[in-house]
Amino acid sequence: EVVNDPLYDLLGIARGTTSPQVLDYFRPEDQPDVMRKLAQLADGSRSIVEGEYQIQAPGGPRRWVRISCASILSPDDQPVAVVAHVQDIEAERAAQEALRSRTRWFSSIVERSSDMILLFDSGGLVAWASPSLENLLGISPEAIVGQPIQRFVHPDDRATVERAMAKVAEEGNARVEFRVTTEAGERWLETTASNLLDDPDVRAIITISRDVTERYLST
C-alpha cells in the first residue's frame, strides 16, 4: 500500500514510517464490509465503492471518515490497482449528532407540552400540529393539517385572527386571544405567533396557544 502524508496524520502515526495496513485500522465489525467492497473492485463487478466508517490507530481516538475507492484499469480494462480517497468527516458527524440531539430534545418538549403548537405554511394552512391539539380541540393533529385555522375559530373572532395573521406577515410577531369551537363547546385561546418563513431550517409561521378559558369564566 502507498499512502500520502495526510493519511499518516489522520491515523496519528509518524510520517515516513512503514506504510500502514489501512484495513487494520477499521473496527473489526466493519472489516468484512470493507473487504467485500475491495473484492468487488478486484473482480471488476464494481468500479467505484463508497462508505463511512470509524478508524482508529492503536491508543488513539476513533475518527469518522468517508472513503471513496475506484479501480485503476489496464489497457484491456482489467483492474490492476485501487485508488482511495479518505476524507475526515468527524466534525460533520458530530454536527449531525448534535442536530439529532436537538431534534430529540425539541420533540420531547413538544410532545409533553400542554400548549398547542401549530406550524403554518406561506398560504396560511396548517402544516404540522402538536399532540396537545387533541386535548385542546378534540381533533387529531392529522385532521387539521392542510386546513386554515379560521375553520375552528368562533365566527365573531375570525376578523381578529385574520388581523393578527396579517400583522405576523408584516411585522414578524403577534399576540391574540380568540375563541375556538370544539365538540365540548367554546374555548378561549391566548396565542403568540412568530413568522419564520424566511428561516431555511423552519420555513413556517409558528403559533403557541394555551387555554385561558378559566380567565374569561371568572370575569
PDB file of C-alpha atoms in Angstrom:
ATOM      1  CA  GLU A   1       0.000   0.000   0.000  1.00  0.00           C
ATOM      2  CA  VAL A   2       1.190   3.530  -0.799  1.00  0.00           C
ATOM      3  CA  VAL A   3      -0.331   6.430   1.130  1.00  0.00           C
ATOM      4  CA  ASN A   4       0.261  10.180   1.294  1.00  0.00           C
ATOM      5  CA  ASP A   5       1.238  12.171   4.375  1.00  0.00           C
ATOM      6  CA  PRO A   6      -2.275  13.370   5.343  1.00  0.00           C
ATOM      7  CA  LEU A   7      -3.322   9.766   5.975  1.00  0.00           C
ATOM      8  CA  TYR A   8      -0.444   9.340   8.428  1.00  0.00           C
ATOM      9  CA  ASP A   9      -1.693  12.484  10.183  1.00  0.00           C
ATOM     10  CA  LEU A  10      -5.276  11.209  10.201  1.00  0.00           C
ATOM     11  CA  LEU A  11      -4.203   7.901  11.719  1.00  0.00           C
ATOM     12  CA  GLY A  12      -1.956   9.648  14.221  1.00  0.00           C
ATOM     13  CA  ILE A  13       1.253   7.888  13.273  1.00  0.00           C
ATOM     14  CA  ALA A  14       4.623   9.365  12.309  1.00  0.00           C
ATOM     15  CA  ARG A  15       5.166  10.272   8.692  1.00  0.00           C
ATOM     16  CA  GLY A  16       7.733   8.232   6.811  1.00  0.00           C
ATOM     17  CA  THR A  17       7.256   5.061   8.828  1.00  0.00           C
ATOM     18  CA  THR A  18       6.263   1.818   7.172  1.00  0.00           C
ATOM     19  CA  SER A  19       3.124   2.272   5.085  1.00  0.00           C
ATOM     20  CA  PRO A  20       0.169   1.402   7.295  1.00  0.00           C
ATOM     21  CA  GLN A  21      -2.025  -1.578   6.523  1.00  0.00           C
ATOM     22  CA  VAL A  22      -5.139   0.538   6.413  1.00  0.00           C
ATOM     23  CA  LEU A  23      -7.570  -2.342   6.910  1.00  0.00           C
ATOM     24  CA  ASP A  24      -6.117  -2.926  10.386  1.00  0.00           C
ATOM     25  CA  TYR A  25      -7.376   0.470  11.496  1.00  0.00           C
ATOM     26  CA  PHE A  26     -11.045  -0.302  10.826  1.00  0.00           C
ATOM     27  CA  ARG A  27     -13.288  -1.626  13.572  1.00  0.00           C
ATOM     28  CA  PRO A  28     -13.493  -5.431  13.478  1.00  0.00           C
ATOM     29  CA  GLU A  29     -17.229  -5.283  12.780  1.00  0.00           C
ATOM     30  CA  ASP A  30     -16.597  -3.083   9.705  1.00  0.00           C
ATOM     31  CA  GLN A  31     -13.732  -5.046   8.211  1.00  0.00           C
ATOM     32  CA  PRO A  32     -15.923  -7.653   6.416  1.00  0.00           C
ATOM     33  CA  ASP A  33     -17.850  -4.890   4.634  1.00  0.00           C
ATOM     34  CA  VAL A  34     -14.628  -3.128   3.612  1.00  0.00           C
ATOM     35  CA  MET A  35     -13.109  -6.395   2.347  1.00  0.00           C
ATOM     36  CA  ARG A  36     -16.297  -7.203   0.406  1.00  0.00           C
ATOM     37  CA  LYS A  37     -16.197  -3.854  -1.365  1.00  0.00           C
ATOM     38  CA  LEU A  38     -12.499  -4.210  -2.173  1.00  0.00           C
ATOM     39  CA  ALA A  39     -13.185  -7.672  -3.579  1.00  0.00           C
ATOM     40  CA  GLN A  40     -15.859  -6.195  -5.843  1.00  0.00           C
ATOM     41  CA  LEU A  41     -13.296  -3.740  -7.176  1.00  0.00           C
ATOM     42  CA  ALA A  42     -10.774  -6.521  -7.660  1.00  0.00           C
ATOM     43  CA  ASP A  43     -13.116  -8.801  -9.607  1.00  0.00           C
ATOM     44  CA  GLY A  44     -14.445  -5.952 -11.724  1.00  0.00           C
ATOM     45  CA  SER A  45     -18.063  -6.251 -10.574  1.00  0.00           C
ATOM     46  CA  ARG A  46     -17.900  -2.635  -9.405  1.00  0.00           C
ATOM     47  CA  SER A  47     -15.669   0.228 -10.445  1.00  0.00           C
ATOM     48  CA  ILE A  48     -16.439   2.594  -7.553  1.00  0.00           C
ATOM     49  CA  VAL A  49     -17.370   1.904  -3.906  1.00  0.00           C
ATOM     50  CA  GLU A  50     -18.025   4.275  -1.021  1.00  0.00           C
ATOM     51  CA  GLY A  51     -18.718   4.072   2.686  1.00  0.00           C
ATOM     52  CA  GLU A  52     -18.487   5.859   6.032  1.00  0.00           C
ATOM     53  CA  TYR A  53     -16.544   4.149   8.807  1.00  0.00           C
ATOM     54  CA  GLN A  54     -14.685   4.779  12.030  1.00  0.00           C
ATOM     55  CA  ILE A  55     -10.942   4.233  12.008  1.00  0.00           C
ATOM     56  CA  GLN A  56      -8.611   4.142  14.980  1.00  0.00           C
ATOM     57  CA  ALA A  57      -4.859   3.955  15.407  1.00  0.00           C
ATOM     58  CA  PRO A  58      -3.588   1.944  18.421  1.00  0.00           C
ATOM     59  CA  GLY A  59      -4.077   4.049  21.515  1.00  0.00           C
ATOM     60  CA  GLY A  60      -5.699   6.869  19.552  1.00  0.00           C
ATOM     61  CA  PRO A  61      -9.255   8.158  19.280  1.00  0.00           C
ATOM     62  CA  ARG A  62     -11.743   6.865  16.748  1.00  0.00           C
ATOM     63  CA  ARG A  63     -12.483   9.160  13.840  1.00  0.00           C
ATOM     64  CA  TRP A  64     -15.237   9.048  11.247  1.00  0.00           C
ATOM     65  CA  VAL A  65     -14.037   9.009   7.648  1.00  0.00           C
ATOM     66  CA  ARG A  66     -15.718   8.834   4.266  1.00  0.00           C
ATOM     67  CA  ILE A  67     -13.861   6.546   1.872  1.00  0.00           C
ATOM     68  CA  SER A  68     -14.306   6.526  -1.898  1.00  0.00           C
ATOM     69  CA  CYS A  69     -12.439   3.861  -3.852  1.00  0.00           C
ATOM     70  CA  ALA A  70     -12.114   3.415  -7.601  1.00  0.00           C
ATOM     71  CA  SER A  71     -10.449   0.783  -9.768  1.00  0.00           C
ATOM     72  CA  ILE A  72      -7.483   1.598 -11.974  1.00  0.00           C
ATOM     73  CA  LEU A  73      -7.817  -0.410 -15.165  1.00  0.00           C
ATOM     74  CA  SER A  74      -5.208  -1.837 -17.505  1.00  0.00           C
ATOM     75  CA  PRO A  75      -5.353  -1.153 -21.263  1.00  0.00           C
ATOM     76  CA  ASP A  76      -7.502  -4.269 -21.609  1.00  0.00           C
ATOM     77  CA  ASP A  77      -9.922  -2.982 -18.928  1.00  0.00           C
ATOM     78  CA  GLN A  78      -8.778  -5.287 -16.145  1.00  0.00           C
ATOM     79  CA  PRO A  79      -8.499  -3.972 -12.561  1.00  0.00           C
ATOM     80  CA  VAL A  80      -4.840  -3.637 -11.634  1.00  0.00           C
ATOM     81  CA  ALA A  81      -4.977  -1.308  -8.616  1.00  0.00           C
ATOM     82  CA  VAL A  82      -7.289   0.665  -6.376  1.00  0.00           C
ATOM     83  CA  VAL A  83      -7.069   4.342  -5.538  1.00  0.00           C
ATOM     84  CA  ALA A  84      -8.823   5.511  -2.374  1.00  0.00           C
ATOM     85  CA  HIS A  85      -9.788   8.973  -1.171  1.00  0.00           C
ATOM     86  CA  VAL A  86     -10.151   9.208   2.616  1.00  0.00           C
ATOM     87  CA  GLN A  87     -11.990  12.264   3.952  1.00  0.00           C
ATOM     88  CA  ASP A  88     -12.112  13.192   7.630  1.00  0.00           C
ATOM     89  CA  ILE A  89     -15.794  13.736   8.480  1.00  0.00           C
ATOM     90  CA  GLU A  90     -15.534  13.721  12.273  1.00  0.00           C
ATOM     91  CA  ALA A  91     -16.803  17.302  12.521  1.00  0.00           C
ATOM     92  CA  GLU A  92     -19.605  16.591  10.059  1.00  0.00           C
ATOM     93  CA  ARG A  93     -20.777  13.536  12.004  1.00  0.00           C
ATOM     94  CA  ALA A  94     -20.562  15.464  15.286  1.00  0.00           C
ATOM     95  CA  ALA A  95     -22.732  18.212  13.797  1.00  0.00           C
ATOM     96  CA  GLN A  96     -25.249  15.639  12.571  1.00  0.00           C
ATOM     97  CA  GLU A  97     -25.430  14.035  16.004  1.00  0.00           C
ATOM     98  CA  ALA A  98     -25.832  17.449  17.652  1.00  0.00           C
ATOM     99  CA  LEU A  99     -28.717  18.197  15.284  1.00  0.00           C
ATOM    100  CA  ARG A 100     -30.346  14.831  16.049  1.00  0.00           C
ATOM    101  CA  SER A 101     -29.920  15.514  19.767  1.00  0.00           C
ATOM    102  CA  ARG A 102     -31.564  18.953  19.476  1.00  0.00           C
ATOM    103  CA  THR A 103     -34.371  17.440  17.420  1.00  0.00           C
ATOM    104  CA  ARG A 104     -34.999  14.751  20.046  1.00  0.00           C
ATOM    105  CA  TRP A 105     -34.891  17.391  22.778  1.00  0.00           C
ATOM    106  CA  PHE A 106     -37.374  19.618  20.936  1.00  0.00           C
ATOM    107  CA  SER A 107     -39.676  16.690  20.126  1.00  0.00           C
ATOM    108  CA  SER A 108     -39.662  15.567  23.753  1.00  0.00           C
ATOM    109  CA  ILE A 109     -40.675  19.052  24.941  1.00  0.00           C
ATOM    110  CA  VAL A 110     -43.382  19.429  22.298  1.00  0.00           C
ATOM    111  CA  GLU A 111     -44.894  16.019  22.964  1.00  0.00           C
ATOM    112  CA  ARG A 112     -45.172  16.735  26.687  1.00  0.00           C
ATOM    113  CA  SER A 113     -46.309  20.336  26.449  1.00  0.00           C
ATOM    114  CA  SER A 114     -49.902  21.201  27.279  1.00  0.00           C
ATOM    115  CA  ASP A 115     -49.639  24.198  24.945  1.00  0.00           C
ATOM    116  CA  MET A 116     -50.817  23.754  21.365  1.00  0.00           C
ATOM    117  CA  ILE A 117     -48.108  24.350  18.782  1.00  0.00           C
ATOM    118  CA  LEU A 118     -49.024  24.814  15.128  1.00  0.00           C
ATOM    119  CA  LEU A 119     -46.874  25.393  12.059  1.00  0.00           C
ATOM    120  CA  PHE A 120     -48.426  27.254   9.124  1.00  0.00           C
ATOM    121  CA  ASP A 121     -47.156  27.376   5.560  1.00  0.00           C
ATOM    122  CA  SER A 122     -46.924  30.548   3.465  1.00  0.00           C
ATOM    123  CA  GLY A 123     -50.533  30.074   2.354  1.00  0.00           C
ATOM    124  CA  GLY A 124     -51.840  30.144   5.919  1.00  0.00           C
ATOM    125  CA  LEU A 125     -52.636  26.414   6.070  1.00  0.00           C
ATOM    126  CA  VAL A 126     -51.650  24.188   8.963  1.00  0.00           C
ATOM    127  CA  ALA A 127     -48.520  22.220   8.066  1.00  0.00           C
ATOM    128  CA  TRP A 128     -47.999  20.498  11.444  1.00  0.00           C
ATOM    129  CA  ALA A 129     -49.762  20.294  14.810  1.00  0.00           C
ATOM    130  CA  SER A 130     -48.553  19.129  18.205  1.00  0.00           C
ATOM    131  CA  PRO A 131     -50.221  16.184  20.003  1.00  0.00           C
ATOM    132  CA  SER A 132     -51.810  18.553  22.566  1.00  0.00           C
ATOM    133  CA  LEU A 133     -54.220  19.674  19.826  1.00  0.00           C
ATOM    134  CA  GLU A 134     -56.401  16.661  20.511  1.00  0.00           C
ATOM    135  CA  ASN A 135     -56.777  17.533  24.199  1.00  0.00           C
ATOM    136  CA  LEU A 136     -57.455  21.182  23.431  1.00  0.00           C
ATOM    137  CA  LEU A 137     -59.765  20.976  20.426  1.00  0.00           C
ATOM    138  CA  GLY A 138     -60.846  17.342  20.451  1.00  0.00           C
ATOM    139  CA  ILE A 139     -59.449  16.587  16.989  1.00  0.00           C
ATOM    140  CA  SER A 140     -56.358  14.692  15.890  1.00  0.00           C
ATOM    141  CA  PRO A 141     -53.306  16.591  14.598  1.00  0.00           C
ATOM    142  CA  GLU A 142     -53.691  14.813  11.260  1.00  0.00           C
ATOM    143  CA  ALA A 143     -57.220  16.166  10.810  1.00  0.00           C
ATOM    144  CA  ILE A 144     -56.126  19.801  10.914  1.00  0.00           C
ATOM    145  CA  VAL A 145     -53.166  19.558   8.525  1.00  0.00           C
ATOM    146  CA  GLY A 146     -53.938  21.380   5.293  1.00  0.00           C
ATOM    147  CA  GLN A 147     -56.768  23.352   6.931  1.00  0.00           C
ATOM    148  CA  PRO A 148     -56.918  27.102   7.714  1.00  0.00           C
ATOM    149  CA  ILE A 149     -57.155  27.826  11.423  1.00  0.00           C
ATOM    150  CA  GLN A 150     -60.152  30.094  10.772  1.00  0.00           C
ATOM    151  CA  ARG A 151     -62.238  26.968  10.261  1.00  0.00           C
ATOM    152  CA  PHE A 152     -62.110  26.352  14.013  1.00  0.00           C
ATOM    153  CA  VAL A 153     -62.314  29.971  15.144  1.00  0.00           C
ATOM    154  CA  HIS A 154     -65.573  31.357  16.511  1.00  0.00           C
ATOM    155  CA  PRO A 155     -67.287  33.402  13.767  1.00  0.00           C
ATOM    156  CA  ASP A 156     -67.236  36.558  15.900  1.00  0.00           C
ATOM    157  CA  ASP A 157     -63.439  36.299  16.313  1.00  0.00           C
ATOM    158  CA  ARG A 158     -62.360  35.416  12.766  1.00  0.00           C
ATOM    159  CA  ALA A 159     -61.698  39.030  11.818  1.00  0.00           C
ATOM    160  CA  THR A 160     -59.500  39.399  14.915  1.00  0.00           C
ATOM    161  CA  VAL A 161     -57.482  36.324  13.963  1.00  0.00           C
ATOM    162  CA  GLU A 162     -57.104  37.471  10.369  1.00  0.00           C
ATOM    163  CA  ARG A 163     -55.764  40.847  11.536  1.00  0.00           C
ATOM    164  CA  ALA A 164     -53.282  39.074  13.785  1.00  0.00           C
ATOM    165  CA  MET A 165     -52.119  36.844  10.913  1.00  0.00           C
ATOM    166  CA  ALA A 166     -51.655  39.926   8.735  1.00  0.00           C
ATOM    167  CA  LYS A 167     -49.584  41.542  11.492  1.00  0.00           C
ATOM    168  CA  VAL A 168     -47.403  38.448  11.722  1.00  0.00           C
ATOM    169  CA  ALA A 169     -46.806  38.534   7.966  1.00  0.00           C
ATOM    170  CA  GLU A 170     -45.827  42.222   8.079  1.00  0.00           C
ATOM    171  CA  GLU A 171     -44.080  42.607  11.439  1.00  0.00           C
ATOM    172  CA  GLY A 172     -42.953  39.080  12.263  1.00  0.00           C
ATOM    173  CA  ASN A 173     -44.780  38.649  15.583  1.00  0.00           C
ATOM    174  CA  ALA A 174     -48.250  38.987  17.079  1.00  0.00           C
ATOM    175  CA  ARG A 175     -50.294  38.082  20.116  1.00  0.00           C
ATOM    176  CA  VAL A 176     -54.045  37.475  20.032  1.00  0.00           C
ATOM    177  CA  GLU A 177     -56.849  35.978  22.129  1.00  0.00           C
ATOM    178  CA  PHE A 178     -59.831  34.351  20.482  1.00  0.00           C
ATOM    179  CA  ARG A 179     -62.448  31.629  20.830  1.00  0.00           C
ATOM    180  CA  VAL A 180     -62.417  28.259  19.135  1.00  0.00           C
ATOM    181  CA  THR A 181     -65.385  25.986  18.663  1.00  0.00           C
ATOM    182  CA  THR A 182     -64.939  22.426  19.890  1.00  0.00           C
ATOM    183  CA  GLU A 183     -67.197  19.450  20.484  1.00  0.00           C
ATOM    184  CA  ALA A 184     -67.111  20.359  24.179  1.00  0.00           C
ATOM    185  CA  GLY A 185     -68.107  23.958  23.498  1.00  0.00           C
ATOM    186  CA  GLU A 186     -66.236  27.225  23.161  1.00  0.00           C
ATOM    187  CA  ARG A 187     -62.701  27.624  24.476  1.00  0.00           C
ATOM    188  CA  TRP A 188     -60.603  30.790  24.726  1.00  0.00           C
ATOM    189  CA  LEU A 189     -57.018  30.625  23.485  1.00  0.00           C
ATOM    190  CA  GLU A 190     -54.141  33.001  24.057  1.00  0.00           C
ATOM    191  CA  THR A 191     -51.814  32.707  21.071  1.00  0.00           C
ATOM    192  CA  THR A 192     -48.417  34.106  20.178  1.00  0.00           C
ATOM    193  CA  ALA A 193     -47.201  33.819  16.577  1.00  0.00           C
ATOM    194  CA  SER A 194     -43.753  34.192  15.008  1.00  0.00           C
ATOM    195  CA  ASN A 195     -43.005  34.431  11.309  1.00  0.00           C
ATOM    196  CA  LEU A 196     -40.071  32.129  10.456  1.00  0.00           C
ATOM    197  CA  LEU A 197     -40.910  31.612   6.802  1.00  0.00           C
ATOM    198  CA  ASP A 198     -37.532  33.053   5.824  1.00  0.00           C
ATOM    199  CA  ASP A 199     -35.613  30.741   8.181  1.00  0.00           C
ATOM    200  CA  PRO A 200     -34.339  27.854   5.989  1.00  0.00           C
ATOM    201  CA  ASP A 201     -34.475  25.477   8.971  1.00  0.00           C
ATOM    202  CA  VAL A 202     -38.156  26.236   9.697  1.00  0.00           C
ATOM    203  CA  ARG A 203     -39.947  27.886   6.754  1.00  0.00           C
ATOM    204  CA  ALA A 204     -43.170  28.271   8.701  1.00  0.00           C
ATOM    205  CA  ILE A 205     -45.214  30.560  10.920  1.00  0.00           C
ATOM    206  CA  ILE A 206     -45.181  29.105  14.427  1.00  0.00           C
ATOM    207  CA  THR A 207     -48.034  29.663  16.858  1.00  0.00           C
ATOM    208  CA  ILE A 208     -48.126  28.649  20.505  1.00  0.00           C
ATOM    209  CA  SER A 209     -51.552  28.630  22.161  1.00  0.00           C
ATOM    210  CA  ARG A 210     -52.734  27.980  25.685  1.00  0.00           C
ATOM    211  CA  ASP A 211     -56.211  27.581  27.057  1.00  0.00           C
ATOM    212  CA  VAL A 212     -57.263  30.677  29.042  1.00  0.00           C
ATOM    213  CA  THR A 213     -60.977  29.862  29.243  1.00  0.00           C
ATOM    214  CA  GLU A 214     -60.928  29.971  33.044  1.00  0.00           C
ATOM    215  CA  ARG A 215     -59.764  33.571  32.910  1.00  0.00           C
ATOM    216  CA  TYR A 216     -62.857  34.570  30.934  1.00  0.00           C
ATOM    217  CA  LEU A 217     -65.212  32.493  33.048  1.00  0.00           C
ATOM    218  CA  SER A 218     -64.029  34.237  36.197  1.00  0.00           C
ATOM    219  CA  THR A 219     -64.643  37.748  34.861  1.00  0.00           C
TER     220      THR A 219
END
